Coordinates of C-alpha atoms in Angstrom, one line a residue:
X970 CA 123.8 161.6 149.1
X971 CA 125.1 164.8 147.3
X972 CA 127.4 162.7 145.1
X973 CA 124.6 160.5 144.2
X974 CA 122.5 163.4 143.3
X975 CA 125.2 164.9 141.1
X976 CA 125.9 161.6 139.3
X977 CA 122.2 161.1 138.5
X978 CA 122.1 164.8 137.3
X979 CA 124.8 164.4 134.7
X980 CA 122.9 162.1 132.0
X981 CA 120.3 164.8 132.2
X982 CA 122.6 167.6 131.5
X983 CA 124.1 165.7 128.4
X984 CA 120.8 164.9 126.5
X985 CA 120.3 168.4 125.0
X986 CA 124.0 168.5 123.8
X987 CA 123.7 165.1 122.3
X988 CA 120.5 165.9 120.5
X989 CA 122.1 169.3 119.2
X990 CA 125.3 167.5 118.0
X991 CA 123.3 164.6 116.4
X992 CA 121.1 167.1 114.5
X993 CA 124.1 169.3 113.4
X994 CA 125.9 166.4 112.3
X995 CA 122.8 165.0 110.3
X996 CA 122.2 168.3 108.7
X997 CA 125.9 168.8 107.8
X998 CA 125.9 165.4 106.1
X999 CA 122.7 166.1 104.4
X1000 CA 121.0 163.0 105.6
X1001 CA 118.1 165.1 106.6
X1002 CA 117.5 166.1 103.2
X1003 CA 117.7 162.5 101.9
X1004 CA 115.4 161.2 104.6
X1005 CA 112.8 163.7 103.3
X1006 CA 113.3 163.0 99.8
X1007 CA 112.9 159.1 100.5
X1008 CA 109.7 159.7 102.3
X1009 CA 108.4 162.0 99.3
X1010 CA 109.4 158.9 97.0
X1011 CA 107.2 156.6 99.0
X1012 CA 104.3 155.6 96.6
X1013 CA 101.0 153.7 96.7
X1014 CA 101.9 150.4 95.6
X1015 CA 98.5 148.6 95.8
X1016 CA 97.2 148.1 92.4
X1017 CA 93.6 149.1 91.9
X1018 CA 93.1 149.8 95.5
X1019 CA 89.9 151.5 94.8
X1020 CA 88.4 148.9 92.9
X1021 CA 87.5 151.0 90.0
X1022 CA 88.8 148.5 87.6
X1023 CA 86.6 145.7 88.9
X1024 CA 89.0 143.0 90.4
X1025 CA 91.9 143.6 88.6
X1026 CA 95.0 143.1 90.2
X1027 CA 93.1 141.1 93.2
X1028 CA 92.5 137.5 93.5
X1029 CA 89.2 137.1 95.4
X1030 CA 87.4 133.7 96.6
X1031 CA 83.9 135.4 96.8
X1032 CA 84.1 138.9 95.9
X1033 CA 82.6 141.4 93.3
X1034 CA 82.6 145.1 92.6
X1035 CA 79.4 147.2 93.4
X1036 CA 78.4 150.9 93.0
X1037 CA 76.8 151.4 96.4
X1038 CA 78.0 151.7 99.2
X1039 CA 81.4 153.3 98.1
X1040 CA 84.1 155.2 100.1
X1041 CA 85.3 157.2 97.0
X1042 CA 85.0 156.8 93.3
X1043 CA 82.4 154.8 91.5
X1044 CA 82.9 151.4 92.9
X1045 CA 84.0 149.3 95.9
X1046 CA 84.7 145.6 96.9
X1047 CA 81.7 143.5 98.2
X1048 CA 82.7 140.1 99.2
X1049 CA 80.5 137.5 101.1
X1050 CA 81.8 134.9 103.5
X1051 CA 80.1 131.6 103.3
X1052 CA 80.7 128.1 104.9
X1053 CA 84.5 127.7 105.1
X1054 CA 85.1 130.6 103.0
X1055 CA 86.0 133.9 104.6
X1056 CA 85.9 135.7 101.3
X1057 CA 89.4 136.6 101.2
X1058 CA 90.7 139.1 98.5
X1059 CA 94.5 139.5 98.2
X1060 CA 97.2 140.9 95.7
X1061 CA 101.0 140.6 96.0
X1062 CA 103.0 143.6 95.9
X1063 CA 106.9 144.2 95.0
X1064 CA 108.6 145.9 97.9
X1065 CA 112.1 146.6 99.1
X1066 CA 113.9 144.7 101.7
X1067 CA 114.5 146.2 105.3
X1068 CA 111.8 149.0 104.7
X1069 CA 108.9 150.4 106.4
X1070 CA 105.3 150.3 105.0
X1071 CA 101.9 151.6 106.0
X1072 CA 98.7 149.5 104.9
X1073 CA 95.5 151.4 105.0
X1074 CA 91.9 151.1 104.0
X1075 CA 88.2 151.6 104.4
X1076 CA 86.0 148.9 105.2
X1077 CA 82.3 148.3 106.2
X1078 CA 80.6 145.5 107.9
X1079 CA 80.9 142.8 110.6
X1080 CA 84.4 141.5 111.3
X1081 CA 86.6 143.0 108.5
X1082 CA 90.2 142.4 108.4
X1083 CA 92.9 143.9 106.6
X1084 CA 96.5 142.6 106.8
X1085 CA 99.8 141.7 105.1
X1086 CA 101.7 138.5 105.0
X1087 CA 105.2 137.3 103.9
X1088 CA 106.6 140.4 105.4
X1089 CA 109.9 138.6 106.4
X1090 CA 109.6 139.9 109.8
X1091 CA 106.2 140.0 111.8
X1092 CA 103.0 139.7 109.6
X1093 CA 100.4 142.0 110.6
X1094 CA 96.6 142.6 110.5
X1095 CA 94.0 145.0 112.0
X1096 CA 90.2 144.3 111.9
X1097 CA 86.9 146.1 112.8
X1098 CA 84.3 144.0 114.7
X1099 CA 81.3 146.2 113.8
X1100 CA 81.8 149.0 111.0
X1101 CA 78.1 150.1 110.1
X1102 CA 79.6 153.0 108.2
X1103 CA 83.0 153.2 106.5
X1104 CA 85.9 152.9 109.1
X1105 CA 89.5 153.3 108.2
X1106 CA 92.0 150.5 109.3
X1107 CA 95.7 151.3 109.5
X1108 CA 98.7 149.0 110.4
X1109 CA 102.4 149.2 109.6
X1110 CA 105.3 146.8 109.2
X1111 CA 108.9 146.3 108.2
X1112 CA 110.0 143.9 105.7
X1113 CA 113.0 141.5 106.3
X1114 CA 116.3 141.8 104.9
X1115 CA 115.6 139.6 101.8
X1116 CA 111.9 140.2 101.4
X1117 CA 110.8 141.4 97.9
X1118 CA 107.4 140.5 97.7
X1119 CA 104.3 141.0 100.3
X1120 CA 100.7 139.8 100.0
X1121 CA 98.2 142.3 101.3
X1122 CA 94.6 141.3 101.9
X1123 CA 91.2 141.7 103.3
X1124 CA 88.6 139.2 104.4
X1125 CA 85.7 138.8 106.6
X1126 CA 84.8 135.9 109.0
X1127 CA 83.0 132.7 108.6
X1128 CA 79.3 132.7 109.1
X1129 CA 79.0 136.5 108.9
X1130 CA 77.5 138.6 106.2
X1131 CA 78.9 140.5 103.6
X1132 CA 81.6 143.1 104.0
X1133 CA 82.8 146.1 101.7
X1134 CA 86.3 147.4 101.3
X1135 CA 87.6 150.5 99.2
X1136 CA 90.7 152.8 98.9
X1137 CA 93.2 150.2 100.0
X1138 CA 96.7 151.6 100.0
X1139 CA 100.3 150.5 100.7
X1140 CA 102.8 153.0 101.0
X1141 CA 106.4 152.8 101.2
X1142 CA 109.4 152.4 98.7
X1143 CA 108.6 150.6 95.6
X1144 CA 110.6 147.2 94.9
X1145 CA 111.9 146.2 91.6
X1146 CA 108.9 145.1 89.5
X1147 CA 110.8 144.3 86.4
X1148 CA 109.2 144.5 82.7
X1149 CA 106.1 143.0 81.5
X1150 CA 106.7 140.0 79.2
X1151 CA 106.5 140.2 75.4
X1152 CA 103.4 139.3 73.3
X1153 CA 103.2 135.9 72.5
X1154 CA 103.9 134.6 69.2
X1155 CA 102.8 131.6 67.0
X1156 CA 99.1 131.6 68.2
X1157 CA 97.1 129.2 65.9
X1158 CA 94.1 127.3 66.0
X1159 CA 93.7 123.5 66.3
X1160 CA 90.7 121.3 66.4
X1161 CA 87.3 123.1 65.9
X1162 CA 83.8 121.6 66.8
X1163 CA 80.4 123.0 67.0
X1164 CA 81.2 124.4 70.4
X1165 CA 84.9 124.6 71.0
X1166 CA 88.0 125.8 69.4
X1167 CA 91.6 124.7 70.5
X1168 CA 94.4 127.2 70.5
X1169 CA 98.1 127.0 71.0
X1170 CA 101.0 129.6 70.9
X1171 CA 104.7 129.8 71.5
X1172 CA 106.0 130.2 75.1
X1173 CA 107.2 133.6 76.3
X1174 CA 110.4 134.0 78.4
X1175 CA 109.5 135.5 82.0
X1176 CA 105.7 134.8 81.5
X1177 CA 104.0 133.3 84.5
X1178 CA 100.8 132.9 82.7
X1179 CA 98.7 133.8 79.7
X1180 CA 95.2 135.4 79.2
X1181 CA 93.0 134.3 76.5
X1182 CA 90.7 136.7 74.7
X1183 CA 87.6 135.9 72.7
X1184 CA 86.2 138.8 70.5
X1185 CA 88.0 141.2 72.5
X1186 CA 86.8 139.8 75.9
X1187 CA 89.1 138.1 78.2
X1188 CA 87.7 134.6 78.9
X1189 CA 90.3 132.6 80.7
X1190 CA 93.7 132.6 82.3
X1191 CA 96.1 129.6 81.9
X1192 CA 99.7 128.7 82.8
X1193 CA 100.6 126.6 79.6
X1194 CA 100.6 127.4 76.2
X1195 CA 97.5 125.7 74.9
X1196 CA 93.9 125.8 76.0
X1197 CA 90.4 125.0 74.5
X1198 CA 87.7 127.7 74.5
X1199 CA 84.5 126.1 75.1
X1200 CA 80.7 127.1 75.2
X1201 CA 80.7 128.3 71.6
X1202 CA 77.7 128.5 69.3
X1203 CA 77.9 126.2 66.1
X1204 CA 78.4 127.9 62.7
X1205 CA 79.6 131.0 64.2
X1206 CA 82.8 132.9 63.6
X1207 CA 85.3 133.9 66.6
X1208 CA 88.3 135.9 66.7
X1209 CA 91.0 135.1 69.4
X1210 CA 94.2 136.9 71.0
X1211 CA 96.5 135.9 73.7
X1212 CA 98.7 137.9 76.0
X1213 CA 101.5 137.1 78.3
X1214 CA 101.5 138.2 82.1
X1215 CA 103.8 138.1 85.1
X1216 CA 104.1 140.3 88.2
X1217 CA 105.1 143.3 86.4
X1218 CA 101.9 143.4 84.3
X1219 CA 100.4 142.0 80.9
X1220 CA 101.7 142.2 77.5
X1221 CA 100.4 143.6 74.4
X1222 CA 98.1 141.2 72.6
X1223 CA 99.3 138.7 70.1
X1224 CA 98.1 138.8 66.3
X1225 CA 94.4 137.8 66.0
X1226 CA 93.5 134.4 64.7
X1227 CA 90.0 133.4 63.7
X1228 CA 87.8 130.2 63.5
X1229 CA 84.2 129.4 62.7
X1230 CA 82.6 126.7 64.6
X1231 CA 81.1 123.6 62.7
X1232 CA 77.6 122.9 62.2
X1233 CA 75.9 120.7 64.7
X1234 CA 75.3 117.2 63.4
X1235 CA 71.9 115.8 62.3
X1236 CA 70.4 119.1 61.3
X1237 CA 70.0 120.4 64.9
X1238 CA 69.1 117.3 66.5
X1239 CA 72.2 115.8 67.5
X1240 CA 72.9 112.0 67.6
X1241 CA 70.2 111.8 70.4
X1242 CA 67.2 111.8 67.9
X1243 CA 65.5 114.7 69.8
X1244 CA 64.3 117.7 68.1
X1245 CA 66.3 120.9 68.3
X1246 CA 64.2 122.2 71.3
X1247 CA 62.7 119.5 73.4
X1248 CA 60.2 119.1 76.0
X1249 CA 60.7 116.7 78.9
X1250 CA 58.3 115.5 81.6
X1251 CA 57.8 112.9 84.2
X1252 CA 54.9 110.7 84.1
X1253 CA 53.6 109.3 87.5
X1254 CA 53.6 105.8 86.3
X1255 CA 53.8 103.9 89.6
X1256 CA 51.9 106.1 92.0
X1257 CA 49.0 108.7 92.4
X1258 CA 48.8 111.9 94.0
X1259 CA 46.8 115.1 94.0
X1260 CA 47.5 115.3 90.5
X1261 CA 45.6 112.2 89.3
X1262 CA 46.8 109.4 87.1
X1263 CA 47.6 110.1 83.2
X1264 CA 47.5 107.3 80.9
X1265 CA 50.4 107.0 78.6
X1266 CA 48.2 107.0 75.4
X1267 CA 46.8 110.4 76.8
X1268 CA 50.1 112.2 77.0
X1269 CA 50.0 115.0 74.3
X1270 CA 52.4 114.9 71.4
X1271 CA 54.2 118.1 72.6
X1272 CA 56.3 116.0 75.1
X1273 CA 59.3 114.8 73.4
X1274 CA 60.8 112.8 76.5
X1275 CA 58.7 111.0 78.8
X1276 CA 60.3 109.8 82.0
X1277 CA 58.7 107.0 83.8
X1278 CA 58.5 107.8 87.4
X1279 CA 60.0 105.7 89.2
X1280 CA 62.1 102.7 89.3
X1281 CA 63.2 102.1 92.9
X1282 CA 65.4 99.6 94.7
X1283 CA 64.5 96.8 96.9
X1284 CA 66.8 98.2 99.6
X1285 CA 69.1 101.4 99.6
X1286 CA 72.2 99.2 98.9
X1287 CA 70.7 96.3 97.0
X1288 CA 71.4 97.9 93.5
X1289 CA 68.0 95.9 92.6
X1290 CA 65.8 98.1 90.9
X1291 CA 62.1 97.4 90.4
X1292 CA 59.3 99.2 88.5
X1293 CA 56.0 98.7 89.9
X1294 CA 53.0 100.1 87.9
X1295 CA 50.5 101.9 89.8
X1296 CA 47.8 99.4 91.2
X1297 CA 44.1 100.0 90.3
X1298 CA 43.3 100.5 94.0
X1299 CA 45.4 103.6 93.9
X1300 CA 44.8 104.7 90.3
X1301 CA 41.3 103.6 89.0
X1302 CA 42.0 104.7 85.4
X1303 CA 45.3 102.6 85.0
X1304 CA 45.7 100.9 81.8
X1305 CA 46.5 97.3 81.5
X1306 CA 50.2 96.2 80.8
X1307 CA 49.5 95.5 77.4
X1308 CA 47.9 98.9 76.7
X1309 CA 51.0 100.5 78.4
X1310 CA 53.4 98.9 76.3
X1311 CA 51.3 99.7 73.0
X1312 CA 51.0 103.3 74.0
X1313 CA 54.9 103.3 74.5
X1314 CA 55.5 101.8 71.1
X1315 CA 53.0 104.5 69.6
X1316 CA 55.0 107.2 71.2
X1317 CA 58.1 105.9 69.8
X1318 CA 56.7 105.7 66.3
X1319 CA 55.8 109.3 66.6
X1320 CA 59.6 110.1 67.5
X1321 CA 59.1 110.2 71.2
X1322 CA 61.6 108.8 73.8
X1323 CA 60.4 107.0 76.8
X1324 CA 63.0 106.4 79.6
X1325 CA 62.8 104.8 83.1
X1326 CA 63.7 107.1 85.8
X1327 CA 65.6 105.8 88.6
X1328 CA 65.4 107.2 92.3
X1329 CA 63.2 110.1 93.0
X1330 CA 62.5 111.6 96.4
X1331 CA 61.6 108.0 98.0
X1332 CA 64.1 105.8 96.1
X1333 CA 67.6 106.1 97.6
X1334 CA 70.0 104.3 95.8
X1335 CA 73.8 103.7 97.0
X1336 CA 75.9 101.2 95.0
X1337 CA 78.4 100.6 97.8
X1338 CA 79.8 97.5 95.9
X1339 CA 80.5 95.8 92.8
X1340 CA 77.7 93.4 93.4
X1341 CA 75.3 96.1 93.8
X1342 CA 76.7 97.9 90.6
X1343 CA 76.2 94.5 88.7
X1344 CA 72.6 94.1 90.0
X1345 CA 71.9 97.5 88.9
X1346 CA 72.8 96.8 85.6
X1347 CA 71.0 93.5 85.4
X1348 CA 67.7 94.8 86.9
X1349 CA 67.6 98.1 84.8
X1350 CA 68.3 96.3 81.7
X1351 CA 65.3 94.0 82.6
X1352 CA 62.9 97.0 82.7
X1353 CA 64.3 98.5 79.6
X1354 CA 63.9 95.3 77.9
X1355 CA 60.4 94.4 79.2
X1356 CA 58.9 97.8 78.2
X1357 CA 61.1 98.5 75.1
X1358 CA 62.3 101.8 76.5
X1359 CA 65.0 104.2 75.0
X1360 CA 67.2 104.7 77.9
X1361 CA 67.6 105.7 81.6
X1362 CA 67.1 108.8 83.6
X1363 CA 69.2 109.3 86.7
X1364 CA 67.3 111.1 89.4
X1365 CA 69.3 110.3 92.5
X1366 CA 68.1 112.5 95.4
X1367 CA 68.6 112.6 99.0
X1368 CA 71.5 110.5 100.4
X1369 CA 71.9 108.4 97.2
X1370 CA 75.2 110.2 96.3
X1371 CA 77.9 111.6 98.9
X1372 CA 81.8 111.9 98.7
X1373 CA 84.1 110.3 100.9
X1374 CA 86.3 112.7 103.0
X1375 CA 89.4 111.7 100.9
X1376 CA 87.6 112.3 97.5
X1377 CA 88.5 116.0 96.4
X1378 CA 88.9 115.6 92.7
X1379 CA 85.8 115.4 90.7
X1380 CA 87.9 114.4 87.5
X1381 CA 89.1 111.2 89.5
X1382 CA 86.6 110.0 91.9
X1383 CA 87.2 107.3 94.2
X1384 CA 84.2 107.2 96.5
X1385 CA 82.3 103.6 95.7
X1386 CA 78.9 105.0 95.1
X1387 CA 80.1 107.4 92.7
X1388 CA 82.6 105.0 90.8
X1389 CA 80.1 102.2 90.7
X1390 CA 77.4 104.5 89.4
X1391 CA 79.6 105.6 86.4
X1392 CA 80.9 102.1 85.6
X1393 CA 77.1 100.9 85.7
X1394 CA 76.0 103.6 83.1
X1395 CA 78.9 103.0 81.1
X1396 CA 78.0 99.3 80.9
X1397 CA 74.4 100.1 80.1
X1398 CA 75.6 102.5 77.3
X1399 CA 77.9 99.8 75.8
X1400 CA 75.3 97.4 75.8
X1401 CA 72.4 99.5 74.1
X1402 CA 74.8 101.2 71.8
X1403 CA 74.6 104.9 70.4
X1404 CA 70.8 105.2 70.4
X1405 CA 70.6 104.9 74.2
X1406 CA 69.1 108.0 75.7
X1407 CA 70.8 109.1 79.1
X1408 CA 69.4 111.9 81.2
X1409 CA 70.1 113.2 84.6
X1410 CA 67.8 115.3 87.0
X1411 CA 70.1 116.2 90.1
X1412 CA 69.2 118.9 92.5
X1413 CA 71.1 122.2 92.5
X1414 CA 72.8 121.2 95.8
X1415 CA 74.7 118.5 93.9
X1416 CA 75.7 120.5 90.9
X1417 CA 76.0 124.3 91.2
X1418 CA 76.6 124.5 94.8
X1419 CA 79.9 122.7 93.9
X1420 CA 81.1 126.3 92.9
X1421 CA 81.5 127.0 96.5
X1422 CA 81.8 123.7 98.3
X1423 CA 82.8 120.2 97.2
X1424 CA 82.3 117.4 99.7
X1425 CA 83.4 117.8 103.2
X1426 CA 86.1 120.6 102.3
X1427 CA 89.7 121.1 102.9
X1428 CA 88.9 121.4 106.8
X1429 CA 86.2 119.0 106.8
X1430 CA 82.6 119.8 108.3
X1431 CA 80.9 120.4 105.0
X1432 CA 78.0 118.1 103.8
X1433 CA 79.6 115.4 101.9
X1434 CA 76.9 115.5 99.3
X1435 CA 77.8 119.2 97.9
X1436 CA 78.6 118.8 94.3
X1437 CA 78.5 115.1 94.6
X1438 CA 76.9 114.7 90.9
X1439 CA 79.8 116.6 89.2
X1440 CA 82.1 113.4 88.9
X1441 CA 79.3 111.5 87.4
X1442 CA 78.4 114.3 85.1
X1443 CA 81.9 114.6 84.1
X1444 CA 82.8 111.2 83.6
X1445 CA 79.7 110.5 81.2
X1446 CA 79.6 113.7 79.5
X1447 CA 80.5 112.2 76.2
X1448 CA 77.5 109.7 76.7
X1449 CA 75.1 112.2 78.3
X1450 CA 71.9 113.3 76.2
X1451 CA 70.5 115.8 78.6
X1452 CA 71.3 117.2 81.9
X1453 CA 68.2 119.1 83.4
X1454 CA 68.9 120.3 87.0
X1455 CA 65.8 120.7 89.0
X1456 CA 65.7 124.3 89.4
X1457 CA 63.2 123.9 92.1
X1458 CA 62.9 122.9 95.8
X1459 CA 66.2 124.6 96.3
X1460 CA 67.9 127.0 98.6
X1461 CA 69.7 130.1 97.5
X1462 CA 72.8 129.3 95.3
X1463 CA 75.9 131.4 94.5
X1464 CA 76.1 132.1 90.7
X1465 CA 79.2 133.1 88.6
X1466 CA 78.5 136.8 89.6
X1467 CA 79.2 135.7 93.3
X1468 CA 75.8 136.7 94.4
X1469 CA 73.2 134.4 95.8
X1470 CA 70.3 133.8 93.7
X1471 CA 66.9 132.3 94.9
X1472 CA 63.9 130.8 93.4
X1473 CA 60.9 132.7 92.2
X1474 CA 61.9 134.4 89.0
X1475 CA 63.7 134.1 85.7
X1476 CA 66.9 135.1 87.4
X1477 CA 67.4 132.0 89.1
X1478 CA 67.0 129.9 85.9
X1479 CA 69.3 132.3 84.0
X1480 CA 72.2 132.0 86.7
X1481 CA 72.0 128.3 87.2
X1482 CA 71.8 127.4 83.6
X1483 CA 74.8 130.0 82.6
X1484 CA 76.9 127.9 85.2
X1485 CA 76.3 124.9 83.1
X1486 CA 77.1 126.4 79.9
X1487 CA 80.0 128.5 81.0
X1488 CA 81.9 125.9 83.3
X1489 CA 83.0 127.0 86.8
X1490 CA 85.7 126.5 89.2
X1491 CA 84.9 123.7 91.8
X1492 CA 84.9 124.8 95.4
X1493 CA 86.5 128.3 94.3
X1494 CA 89.6 126.6 92.9
X1495 CA 90.6 128.4 89.8
X1496 CA 92.9 125.4 88.7
X1497 CA 90.1 123.0 88.9
X1498 CA 87.4 123.9 86.5
X1499 CA 84.2 122.0 85.9
X1500 CA 84.0 122.3 82.0
X1501 CA 80.9 123.6 80.2
X1502 CA 78.2 121.3 78.6
X1503 CA 77.1 121.7 75.1
X1504 CA 74.0 123.7 75.0
X1505 CA 72.1 120.9 73.2
X1506 CA 73.0 118.9 76.4
X1507 CA 71.0 121.1 78.7
X1508 CA 67.5 121.7 79.5
X1509 CA 66.1 123.9 82.2
X1510 CA 64.0 122.1 85.0
X1511 CA 61.1 123.8 86.3
X1512 CA 57.7 122.9 88.2
X1513 CA 54.6 122.7 86.0
X1514 CA 52.5 124.4 88.8
X1515 CA 52.5 125.8 92.2
X1516 CA 51.4 122.3 93.6
X1517 CA 54.4 120.5 91.9
X1518 CA 56.9 122.2 93.9
X1519 CA 58.5 125.2 95.3
X1520 CA 60.2 127.5 92.7
X1521 CA 57.1 127.8 90.4
X1522 CA 57.2 130.8 88.1
X1523 CA 54.9 132.2 85.6
X1524 CA 54.9 131.7 81.8
X1525 CA 56.2 135.3 81.5
X1526 CA 59.3 134.4 83.9
X1527 CA 59.9 131.1 81.8
X1528 CA 60.2 133.2 78.6
X1529 CA 62.5 135.8 80.2
X1530 CA 64.9 133.0 81.1
X1531 CA 64.7 131.6 77.6
X1532 CA 65.2 135.0 76.0
X1533 CA 68.2 135.7 78.0
X1534 CA 69.9 132.6 77.6
X1535 CA 69.1 132.0 73.6
X1536 CA 68.8 135.7 72.6
X1537 CA 70.5 137.8 75.4
X1538 CA 67.4 139.7 76.0
X1539 CA 65.3 140.2 79.1
X1540 CA 68.5 139.4 81.0
X1541 CA 67.4 141.5 84.4
X1542 CA 70.4 141.9 86.6
X1543 CA 72.4 138.8 85.8
X1544 CA 75.0 139.0 82.9
X1545 CA 75.2 135.8 81.1
X1546 CA 78.8 134.7 79.8
X1547 CA 77.4 133.7 76.4
X1548 CA 74.3 133.3 74.1
X1549 CA 73.0 129.9 73.4
X1550 CA 70.3 129.7 70.8
X1551 CA 70.9 125.9 70.6
X1552 CA 69.8 125.4 74.5
X1553 CA 67.9 122.0 74.1
X1554 CA 64.7 123.0 76.0
X1555 CA 62.7 122.5 79.3
X1556 CA 62.0 119.8 81.7
X1557 CA 59.1 119.8 84.2
X1558 CA 57.8 117.8 87.2
X1559 CA 55.4 116.9 86.0
X1560 CA 53.2 115.7 83.0
X1561 CA 50.5 114.8 85.5
X1562 CA 50.7 118.2 87.3
X1563 CA 50.6 120.2 83.9
X1564 CA 47.5 118.4 83.0
X1565 CA 46.0 119.2 86.5
X1566 CA 46.8 123.0 85.4
X1567 CA 45.2 122.7 82.1
X1568 CA 48.6 122.2 80.2
X1569 CA 49.9 125.7 81.0
X1570 CA 53.6 124.6 80.8
X1571 CA 53.3 122.7 77.5
X1572 CA 51.0 125.3 75.9
X1573 CA 53.7 128.0 76.7
X1574 CA 56.5 125.8 75.3
X1575 CA 54.8 125.2 72.2
X1576 CA 54.0 128.8 71.7
X1577 CA 57.5 129.9 72.4
X1578 CA 59.3 127.3 70.1
X1579 CA 56.5 127.5 67.5

C-alpha cells in the first residue's frame, strides 16, 4: 500500500518541474516572443464583413443591404429565404495551411447560420435558433496541411423569414493572395443595334473573369472576352470599360470606348406597324359578363390592338381551337357576323390591329403531341382567315404550360407542350409573313417568378409551372411584337432588388417591367440569364377597373409607373436599371370593363401620351 501510494505521487511531483523547464526552454529559445508576434499578425481576412460596400466580395442568392437594423456602421446584410433557397451569402478567403482561425459575426432573425467549408479538416458551423436582437456567433477551425482557400458563409432556413448579418470576421494568418491582374487591352465595339452594343477585348493572364462598365456603372460580369450590353436606348451615346478580376481583386479599368446606338426603324413604330406608344385591350367577343357586350364598331379609336377573347380548344389536349361569337341570348346587342367582319376591316383601315387571343382563364391548351400541334396551326389559321385578322395573342393560363422535371434550361426546352407551342407559332409566323402580329399575355407566375424558381427545381417539389413561359418568350423573341405580362391577380413577386413586391401601386409595375427590360438570372443562376427584351416589345398589363381584376391602381399610380420607366422620375423605393422612353405602352383587361368605368383607363392613356 505504501509503495503504491509513493509511485502514484511521483507524477504529481514532476509536473511543476516539467512546466518550469518547458517555460524556461521556450523563453530561452525565443519561441514565446514568436508566438506572440504571430498572434499579433493575425488579421481580419473577411472582405467587406460589415457590408458597408453593398455586397462587394460576397455571392448571395437572395441578399441585399439595408440601413436598419445594423450592428455597427451604416449598413448590414438582409437575406430572405424562399422555397428551396436558404438565402446563402458566401465568400472565399485565402488562408494558410495547418493554421488556426476564428470565424465570428453578429446575426438577427430566426434560424441564422454562420459557418466555414473547405477547411481541409472538419467544416464547422454555428447557428442561432432565435435572435430577436443582435447576437454574436463564433466558431473556430484549423486548416488542413494543403488548404489555401476556405469559404465562409451565412444563411437562413427554408420557409422562415428574412435574417440579418453584420460585422462578419475571420481572424488568423493571411494566405498568399497574389496580385490582381493587369487591365484588359484591345477593348473594341462590334455590332451596334438600336438597343445593344457588342464588346470584345484581349485575354488577361491570371484573370478568372471580367467586369463590364457602362457609363461608369458596373453592369455585368463575364468569364469570356466578349459580351453584348443590351437594354439600351436608341440614338444614344454610351461609354464602356472593362476590368479583369481574380481572387486577389480587380484590375484598373481599361481604356474607354464609345458607341452610339442606332435609330429604331420605321420612325419609332418598328416593323409591327404599331404607333410608338400603343394601347392594347381585350374585347369580350365570345361571352358576356357584368361589363356588358361591346360591339366592334363601338370600340374607340384610341385602342391600337384589339384582342378578341377568346379562342378555346374543343378539349385540353386536342389543339383544335374554336372561336364562337357571343350568342344573342347572352348578348342581346351582338352584331351579325357580316357586321362584325366589316367592323374589323374598318379598324384595320384606320391602322388598328385585331388579333385572336387563345386561352384565357377557362381555355386550357396543352399541345402534348405533334398531332395537337398541327391541329392548332390549322384551326388557328382557319379563324385568322375567316375574320381577316392580323395575328395571334397567346394567353395560356392555369395548367396550359408546365415543365417536365428534367427540363432545366430555358434556352433548350424539351417538354412537349413547350416545344410544340414554339413550333406551332413559328409555323404560323412563316405562313403569314413579317406582318404577322404576335403578342403574349402571361401571368407573373410564369415569367418574373422565374427569377427565383424554374420548374420543379434542383431538388424537386416546386410547382412545375414556375417560369414556364420563359422558354416560349425566348425562342420567339425575334418574332414577338409585344409581351404584356398580366401585372394583376398576382401574388407577391421578388424583383431584382431581392425584395418582394405586391400589387396595388406603381412600385409593382415598375419592378416587374424593369425585370423584362433588364433581364434576370433564372432561378438565381448568374450563368443562366434571361436576356432583356427591347422596350418597344414591352407593354404593362393592368386591370381597367376594380371590377376587372385584383391589382387595379389609380390613374395617378399608372402615371408614376410610366414616369419612372420612361423618364426615371416618380420611382419611389425601387431603383430601375435603366430608362426606356421607347416602352411601347399599356395593355388592359379589358375594353369592356373600361367602357363600364366611363373609359377612365383609355382617357388617362390618351392624356399621358398626347
